[in-house]
Amino acid sequence: MNIYRSHVLICGGTGCTSSKSDKIQDKFEKLLKEKDLDNEIKVVRTGCFGLCEAGPIAIVYPEGSFYSHLKVDDVET
């Protein structure tokens, strides 16, 4: 079992998926692999957070940082 220092939770609900949350997840995973951080930070697709009007949404733990209205280009910043 791997132990990660951080988890990036990405909403996989219908609204967020229609707003490209799957592409956001792919970009996170690609960048983490490129920077050799994929063994330290885990990207997890979740169910709906219930905040569809704010989607796509990502939450980073353990900090609890909340990101809304994400775009694929936001992942690198």
Short mmCIF file of C-alpha atoms in Angstrom, two decimals:
data_model
loop_
_atom_site.label_atom_id
_atom_site.label_comp_id
_atom_site.label_asym_id
_atom_site.label_seq_id
_atom_site.Cartn_x
_atom_site.Cartn_y
_atom_site.Cartn_z
CA MET A 1 0.00 0.00 0.00
CA ASN A 2 1.32 3.41 -0.97
CA ILE A 3 1.20 6.30 1.47
CA TYR A 4 0.79 9.71 -0.15
CA ARG A 5 1.59 13.09 1.36
CA SER A 6 -1.27 14.76 -0.52
CA HIS A 7 -4.46 13.82 -2.32
CA VAL A 8 -6.08 15.85 -5.08
CA LEU A 9 -9.80 15.07 -5.11
CA ILE A 10 -11.46 15.89 -8.41
CA CYS A 11 -15.22 15.89 -8.76
CA GLY A 12 -16.48 13.20 -11.09
CA GLY A 13 -20.12 14.21 -10.91
CA THR A 14 -22.14 14.72 -14.09
CA GLY A 15 -21.91 18.52 -14.06
CA CYS A 16 -18.17 18.64 -13.45
CA THR A 17 -17.49 15.88 -15.98
CA SER A 18 -19.45 17.80 -18.61
CA SER A 19 -17.19 20.77 -17.76
CA LYS A 20 -14.07 18.67 -18.47
CA SER A 21 -13.07 17.53 -14.99
CA ASP A 22 -11.76 14.33 -16.64
CA LYS A 23 -9.34 16.44 -18.70
CA ILE A 24 -8.29 18.28 -15.53
CA GLN A 25 -7.56 14.95 -13.85
CA ASP A 26 -5.53 13.79 -16.86
CA LYS A 27 -3.49 17.02 -16.77
CA PHE A 28 -2.79 16.66 -13.03
CA GLU A 29 -1.65 13.06 -13.50
CA LYS A 30 0.54 13.96 -16.50
CA LEU A 31 2.27 16.84 -14.68
CA LEU A 32 2.81 14.81 -11.50
CA LYS A 33 4.40 12.03 -13.53
CA GLU A 34 6.62 14.49 -15.43
CA LYS A 35 7.81 16.01 -12.15
CA ASP A 36 8.27 12.55 -10.58
CA LEU A 37 5.68 13.33 -7.89
CA ASP A 38 3.18 10.61 -8.78
CA ASN A 39 4.40 8.48 -5.86
CA GLU A 40 3.85 11.36 -3.42
CA ILE A 41 0.60 12.93 -4.61
CA LYS A 42 -2.47 10.87 -5.51
CA VAL A 43 -5.19 12.15 -7.82
CA VAL A 44 -8.61 10.71 -6.94
CA ARG A 45 -11.82 11.03 -8.91
CA THR A 46 -14.75 11.39 -6.52
CA GLY A 47 -18.51 11.52 -6.67
CA CYS A 48 -20.39 14.78 -6.76
CA PHE A 49 -19.49 17.36 -4.10
CA GLY A 50 -22.97 18.91 -4.43
CA LEU A 51 -21.67 22.26 -5.65
CA CYS A 52 -22.36 21.81 -9.35
CA GLU A 53 -22.69 25.54 -10.05
CA ALA A 54 -19.07 25.97 -8.91
CA GLY A 55 -17.64 23.12 -10.99
CA PRO A 56 -15.32 21.74 -11.99
CA ILE A 57 -14.04 21.39 -8.43
CA ALA A 58 -10.83 20.05 -6.88
CA ILE A 59 -9.95 19.79 -3.20
CA VAL A 60 -6.39 19.18 -1.99
CA TYR A 61 -5.83 17.31 1.27
CA PRO A 62 -4.51 17.48 3.91
CA GLU A 63 -4.57 21.28 3.49
CA GLY A 64 -8.24 21.37 2.52
CA SER A 65 -7.61 23.85 -0.30
CA PHE A 66 -10.74 24.26 -2.43
CA TYR A 67 -10.60 25.17 -6.12
CA SER A 68 -13.68 25.90 -8.22
CA HIS A 69 -14.46 26.86 -11.81
CA LEU A 70 -11.27 25.07 -12.86
CA LYS A 71 -9.97 24.95 -16.39
CA VAL A 72 -7.32 22.59 -17.75
CA ASP A 73 -4.87 25.51 -18.04
CA ASP A 74 -5.28 26.23 -14.30
CA VAL A 75 -3.56 22.96 -13.39
CA GLU A 76 -0.09 24.26 -14.24
CA THR A 77 -0.45 27.43 -12.18
#
